[in-house]
XYZ file of C-alpha atoms in Angstrom:
459
model
C 2.231 69.087 -2.930
C -1.193 70.323 -1.832
C -1.432 72.073 1.522
C -4.547 71.729 3.699
C -6.450 74.964 4.143
C -6.813 76.557 7.544
C -6.188 79.719 9.502
C -2.637 80.792 10.300
C -3.501 80.643 13.982
C -4.676 77.052 13.801
C -1.572 76.058 11.806
C 0.734 77.715 14.343
C -1.114 76.063 17.214
C -0.714 72.683 15.546
C 3.007 73.280 15.100
C 3.351 74.272 18.738
C 1.496 71.144 19.825
C 3.761 69.018 17.621
C 6.864 70.705 19.053
C 5.663 70.113 22.591
C 5.219 66.451 21.772
C 8.672 66.056 20.231
C 10.706 68.078 22.738
C 9.874 65.981 25.801
C 10.969 62.410 25.188
C 10.822 60.101 28.193
C 12.737 56.906 28.830
C 9.404 55.090 28.711
C 8.783 56.542 25.227
C 12.223 55.529 23.954
C 11.997 51.962 25.260
C 8.490 51.578 23.872
C 9.520 52.920 20.474
C 12.583 50.693 20.173
C 11.525 47.470 21.836
C 7.754 47.340 22.148
C 6.406 48.341 18.721
C 4.834 45.563 16.678
C 5.642 44.593 13.085
C 5.104 47.293 10.470
C 3.633 46.524 7.072
C 4.709 48.080 3.782
C 2.540 47.387 0.739
C 2.858 48.482 -2.878
C 0.701 46.175 -5.059
C 2.401 47.414 -8.207
C 5.870 46.411 -7.038
C 5.906 43.736 -4.373
C 3.481 41.675 -2.328
C 2.974 42.452 1.335
C 6.026 41.895 3.500
C 6.856 42.682 7.070
C 9.812 44.385 8.726
C 10.061 43.038 12.243
C 11.567 45.393 14.823
C 13.861 44.075 17.503
C 11.901 42.331 20.244
C 12.726 41.471 23.776
C 13.184 37.866 24.863
C 9.985 35.842 24.948
C 7.719 36.994 27.747
C 4.423 35.850 29.205
C 1.191 36.790 27.386
C 0.049 40.242 28.440
C 3.404 41.105 30.019
C 5.766 43.870 28.930
C 7.788 42.885 25.817
C 10.943 43.969 27.668
C 10.075 42.289 30.954
C 12.810 39.665 30.610
C 15.498 41.998 29.299
C 18.600 42.550 31.383
C 20.278 45.025 29.012
C 18.730 47.987 27.201
C 20.402 50.595 24.992
C 18.587 53.800 24.067
C 21.358 56.090 22.806
C 20.730 59.321 20.867
C 16.980 59.392 21.522
C 16.611 62.908 22.981
C 15.474 61.509 26.348
C 15.083 64.202 29.002
C 12.860 62.540 31.628
C 12.160 59.117 33.061
C 8.444 59.076 32.350
C 5.925 57.536 34.756
C 7.964 55.677 37.366
C 5.278 53.031 37.914
C 5.126 52.237 34.202
C 8.929 52.157 33.896
C 9.125 49.807 36.871
C 6.568 47.403 35.414
C 8.218 47.489 31.977
C 11.748 46.562 33.108
C 11.650 44.641 36.387
C 14.773 42.559 35.569
C 16.937 45.226 33.943
C 20.554 45.259 35.151
C 22.291 47.473 32.542
C 20.922 50.663 30.946
C 22.847 52.664 28.332
C 21.537 56.182 27.628
C 24.497 57.768 25.834
C 24.058 61.218 24.247
C 20.611 62.065 25.548
C 19.233 65.130 27.363
C 18.971 64.140 31.039
C 19.490 67.383 32.940
C 19.157 66.820 36.684
C 19.637 64.352 39.518
C 15.924 64.054 40.095
C 15.608 62.380 36.675
C 18.528 60.085 37.459
C 17.065 59.101 40.825
C 13.679 58.471 39.223
C 15.281 56.091 36.732
C 17.298 54.076 39.225
C 14.503 53.962 41.808
C 12.207 52.354 39.218
C 14.704 49.581 38.438
C 15.513 47.667 41.621
C 18.077 45.342 39.967
C 19.933 47.998 37.953
C 23.718 47.583 38.285
C 25.126 49.754 35.475
C 23.830 53.150 34.329
C 25.645 54.806 31.423
C 24.832 58.514 30.962
C 27.945 59.441 28.980
C 27.536 62.527 26.755
C 24.370 63.761 28.481
C 25.830 67.273 28.328
C 22.648 68.838 29.691
C 23.792 67.597 33.116
C 26.387 70.391 33.147
C 23.843 72.645 34.859
C 22.600 70.056 37.348
C 22.226 71.415 40.868
C 22.825 69.364 43.986
C 19.832 67.154 44.757
C 17.261 68.562 47.129
C 17.047 67.160 50.623
C 15.995 64.747 51.868
C 17.679 62.379 49.438
C 15.742 59.409 48.067
C 16.031 56.017 49.711
C 19.339 54.276 48.965
C 19.569 52.178 45.820
C 21.656 49.157 46.785
C 22.137 47.391 43.446
C 23.890 50.071 41.323
C 27.636 49.369 41.171
C 28.700 51.353 38.073
C 27.741 54.931 37.162
C 29.122 56.519 33.976
C 28.984 60.323 33.825
C 31.893 61.079 31.499
C 31.572 63.918 28.963
C 28.596 65.392 30.795
C 30.153 68.364 32.585
C 28.103 67.458 35.653
C 29.425 69.555 38.575
C 31.748 67.554 40.819
C 30.069 68.817 43.987
C 26.672 67.516 42.867
C 28.237 64.113 42.190
C 29.763 63.699 45.625
C 26.672 64.981 47.423
C 24.488 62.509 45.464
C 26.560 59.391 46.048
C 25.061 58.562 49.485
C 22.017 57.371 47.547
C 24.270 54.722 45.949
C 25.919 53.013 48.928
C 27.305 50.062 46.905
C 28.700 52.019 43.963
C 32.162 50.629 43.166
C 32.986 52.093 39.736
C 32.598 55.767 38.819
C 33.371 57.398 35.451
C 33.988 61.156 35.520
C 36.309 61.645 32.538
C 36.349 64.630 30.165
C 34.322 66.877 32.481
C 36.897 69.717 32.636
C 37.187 69.492 36.431
C 39.792 71.839 37.880
C 41.618 71.883 41.206
C 39.185 74.505 42.484
C 36.210 72.270 41.598
C 37.633 69.539 43.818
C 38.430 71.868 46.702
C 35.080 73.666 46.584
C 33.219 70.361 46.589
C 34.999 69.175 49.727
C 35.441 72.469 51.558
C 34.211 72.195 55.125
C 32.624 68.775 54.646
C 35.479 66.313 54.241
C 36.491 66.176 57.866
C 33.106 65.186 59.227
C 32.901 62.170 56.969
C 29.652 63.109 55.227
C 31.248 62.877 51.775
C 33.462 59.836 52.297
C 32.454 56.897 50.068
C 34.068 53.646 51.146
C 32.748 51.324 48.421
C 34.105 53.174 45.352
C 37.169 51.204 44.235
C 37.655 52.295 40.612
C 37.620 55.901 39.424
C 38.027 57.116 35.832
C 39.188 60.749 35.854
C 40.729 61.018 32.368
C 41.243 64.333 30.534
C 40.241 66.683 33.282
C 42.254 69.742 34.356
C 43.902 68.710 37.621
C 47.354 70.266 37.974
C 47.982 69.970 41.742
C 48.646 66.674 43.517
C 46.789 68.027 46.534
C 43.586 67.685 44.473
C 44.428 64.036 43.850
C 44.930 63.560 47.591
C 41.496 65.096 48.185
C 40.070 62.467 45.870
C 41.946 59.861 47.899
C 40.355 61.187 51.079
C 36.929 61.135 49.454
C 37.365 57.549 48.197
C 39.679 55.942 50.772
C 39.368 52.410 49.359
C 40.301 53.123 45.758
C 42.054 50.198 44.094
C 42.351 51.753 40.626
C 42.764 55.434 39.707
C 42.882 56.421 36.029
C 44.272 59.957 35.744
C 45.838 60.035 32.299
C 45.848 63.300 30.329
C 45.599 65.557 33.381
C 48.227 68.358 33.483
C 49.804 67.128 36.735
C 53.440 68.231 37.060
C 54.441 67.276 40.600
C 53.673 64.506 43.062
C 54.026 66.351 46.340
C 52.691 64.537 49.381
C 51.155 66.725 52.034
C 52.302 66.059 55.600
C 51.858 62.376 56.384
C 49.663 61.750 53.337
C 52.032 59.263 51.746
C 51.149 56.632 54.309
C 47.569 57.620 55.155
C 46.093 58.117 51.654
C 45.759 55.544 48.910
C 46.787 52.871 51.384
C 45.062 50.140 49.322
C 45.640 51.627 45.848
C 46.894 48.929 43.471
C 46.803 50.639 40.055
C 47.386 54.168 38.766
C 47.466 55.522 35.216
C 49.408 58.741 34.619
C 49.921 58.454 30.860
C 50.145 61.775 28.979
C 50.410 63.802 32.190
C 52.931 66.623 32.611
C 55.104 65.051 35.325
C 58.411 66.849 34.897
C 61.070 64.619 36.465
C 61.977 61.137 37.645
C 61.663 62.380 41.236
C 57.881 62.390 40.757
C 57.953 58.753 39.626
C 59.947 57.720 42.693
C 57.354 59.355 44.965
C 54.787 56.826 43.792
C 56.669 54.399 46.005
C 54.940 55.986 49.000
C 51.813 53.954 48.196
C 52.487 50.550 49.742
C 50.199 48.327 47.633
C 50.762 49.965 44.259
C 51.590 47.212 41.748
C 50.260 48.441 38.361
C 51.606 51.737 36.990
C 51.195 53.341 33.553
C 53.657 56.107 32.661
C 53.604 56.526 28.890
C 54.473 59.698 26.944
C 55.839 61.807 29.793
C 57.695 65.031 28.847
C 61.095 64.021 30.267
C 61.197 60.865 28.112
C 62.126 62.933 25.055
C 65.821 62.043 25.019
C 65.387 58.396 25.992
C 64.556 55.271 24.053
C 61.463 53.298 25.061
C 63.677 50.626 26.607
C 65.678 53.175 28.620
C 62.562 54.905 29.983
C 61.061 51.541 30.925
C 64.273 50.393 32.657
C 64.526 53.703 34.515
C 60.950 53.402 35.814
C 61.372 49.754 36.839
C 64.559 50.523 38.757
C 62.864 53.348 40.656
C 59.717 51.383 41.573
C 60.842 48.207 43.353
C 57.354 46.988 44.319
C 55.630 47.498 40.970
C 54.951 44.282 39.029
C 53.247 45.712 35.913
C 54.465 48.741 33.969
C 52.324 50.114 31.133
C 50.152 46.970 31.383
C 53.127 44.715 30.691
C 54.395 42.311 33.344
C 57.865 42.919 34.778
C 59.673 39.594 34.887
C 62.414 38.867 37.402
C 64.958 38.865 34.587
C 63.780 42.220 33.247
C 63.929 43.776 36.718
C 67.476 42.574 37.213
C 68.507 43.904 33.790
C 66.834 47.242 34.535
C 68.471 47.629 37.940
C 71.914 46.757 36.644
C 71.473 49.154 33.714
C 70.461 51.853 36.194
C 73.582 51.311 38.310
C 75.855 51.614 35.278
C 73.939 54.650 33.998
C 74.426 56.640 37.209
C 77.744 55.312 38.566
C 79.676 58.433 37.529
C 77.067 60.969 38.643
C 78.079 63.214 41.527
C 74.527 63.287 42.901
C 72.782 60.053 41.851
C 69.068 59.424 42.554
C 67.972 57.826 45.825
C 67.248 54.587 43.969
C 70.953 54.301 43.088
C 71.983 53.859 46.721
C 69.302 51.253 47.314
C 70.339 49.274 44.227
C 74.031 49.601 45.067
C 73.372 47.828 48.360
C 71.524 45.104 46.489
C 73.913 44.490 43.566
C 77.193 46.055 44.643
C 79.556 47.812 42.228
C 79.313 46.493 38.670
C 82.051 46.253 36.080
C 81.430 48.313 32.939
C 80.076 46.376 29.996
C 82.327 45.608 27.067
C 81.216 47.713 24.147
C 80.148 45.240 21.483
C 78.125 46.286 18.472
C 75.172 43.949 18.035
C 73.859 45.739 14.981
C 73.461 43.408 12.032
C 75.384 44.393 8.860
C 73.289 46.101 6.214
C 75.506 45.337 3.193
C 77.581 42.412 1.928
C 80.336 42.457 -0.718
C 79.644 39.455 -2.962
C 80.887 38.062 -6.290
C 78.380 37.883 -9.159
C 78.729 35.301 -11.981
C 76.540 35.050 -15.067
C 75.444 32.287 -17.438
C 73.530 32.891 -20.670
C 75.034 36.324 -21.144
C 78.530 37.497 -21.899
C 79.473 39.408 -18.796
C 82.565 39.040 -16.624
C 82.430 38.138 -12.968
C 82.276 41.188 -10.733
C 82.351 42.078 -7.033
C 79.390 44.181 -5.931
C 78.335 45.620 -2.575
C 74.688 44.571 -2.030
C 72.080 46.084 0.284
C 70.920 42.950 2.104
C 68.002 44.730 3.768
C 66.071 44.643 0.484
C 63.651 41.888 -0.522
C 64.235 39.217 -3.147
C 61.802 40.986 -5.496
C 63.739 44.261 -5.194
C 67.027 42.412 -5.644
C 65.892 40.651 -8.849
C 64.639 43.931 -10.295
C 67.929 45.597 -9.413
C 69.865 42.846 -11.214
C 67.541 43.104 -14.225
C 68.111 46.844 -14.529
C 71.845 46.360 -14.182
C 72.231 43.749 -16.950
C 69.232 44.916 -19.049
C 67.275 41.670 -18.742
C 63.634 41.440 -17.524
C 63.416 39.940 -14.002
C 61.046 37.263 -15.317
C 63.916 35.804 -17.361
C 66.294 35.574 -14.392
C 67.067 32.691 -12.058
C 69.178 33.847 -9.125
C 71.098 31.542 -6.772
C 72.899 32.332 -3.538
C 76.078 30.425 -2.633
C 77.890 30.753 0.666
C 81.367 29.419 1.333
C 80.293 26.413 3.399
C 76.798 25.147 2.665
C 77.047 25.427 -1.107
C 79.890 22.910 -1.239
C 77.561 20.309 0.262
C 74.061 21.263 -0.832
C 74.640 23.528 -3.813
C 73.296 27.048 -4.257
C 69.893 28.185 -2.948
C 67.536 29.744 -5.473
C 66.047 33.058 -4.383
C 62.349 32.413 -5.051
C 60.387 33.930 -2.158
C 59.934 37.499 -3.365
C 58.917 38.967 -0.008
C 61.879 37.476 1.870
C 64.654 39.882 2.901
C 68.161 39.041 1.742
C 69.677 39.288 5.209
C 67.572 36.307 6.330
C 69.773 34.122 4.105
C 72.702 35.234 6.337
C 74.519 36.782 3.372
C 78.001 38.049 4.163
C 81.163 39.337 2.527
C 82.780 36.816 0.168
C 79.589 34.920 -0.749
C 78.518 34.434 -4.381
C 75.446 35.236 -6.466
C 74.889 33.169 -9.628
C 72.621 34.686 -12.270
C 71.161 32.434 -15.020
C 69.400 33.876 -18.067
C 66.451 31.822 -19.273
C 66.447 31.276 -23.039
């Protein structure tokens, strides 16, 4: 390929100018590139006639208006966006926008975030997930911008944005109700440093936030969780799964004063180390939805046992692991719990409460409900000289496996076999039942000891 002649200096300058153009991508640029470009033509007269590739357009707008003027949702992920661009232009482009997704871009400070939301008066949801350049964002400079009343959901997961800068910025968003801060590696010290000296005077308390995603951070102390409860006193839902929390230890009086309206908590994959921690969740009076999957002390329990144990310990909870607890299941769980701990010298607190409710229970009769896996049946043959024989059959296998097994045993291809099942009662009235459905398991025919298998060889 031929290269245009020119001085090295001029070539370097051109490269620098190109780099400067590509490094700074604004939100205005990204929206224009994706939604506002016209049709592009591709023409090769030797191959095909002219055709057009039409880029995605916004809903129909008035002549001369922005092509995205009527849009309520815009997605500009992975575009390298680092700035908002001219606020006036952004405002005129998207006057009706309610949801903006900017995943995996390069937004790096709160000033850029405020510029974006201030230019979109109807914006309700802003998704900045994976904007990792926010990890160095400093607290916004004072005075803060005017409040933005419409934003109700802000997603800052996987950004590393400092927790202190988040809580000091939230006064700009007085109606924010849902906040995503997952996978940001927040530690206990991050929470304490953010609130140190400021929590008591109420400057950092945010009453409207009702749902907080705090998944896969590094909280290990319940006191940090209580600080979050003080910061967001009206939380209804708190998603804390995959934090290394080991204990639920209420500070003095906190059990009744914090999380007083909390309805749902997710502690899946945490490091809670005993059932005592689960019982302490009962301190939150409105808690009705609890998720407690994959906890360390479940190791020696079946799924049913761990579920029953949690239900028995949490009398007010109505959903466990997103599954409703019926009245019948609660009764079964509580009665199981009483039998499980009746011989313990120091039973859990829940045992005494349930003993008052149900009284002493008689031990259950030990009855095996496990279905038999084999049946001893008599085999008869027609079309081949072979005596009748009694054989123990694995009735967990399918009809196809059974026919192949018979074929190998008598050295006849399965395609030449017709196999009938006869029980002691039904066969006398209806005759034998041919085993035709190859995927059907033998036990579904209710095969049992003493039944018969008739094998016919096709000629």
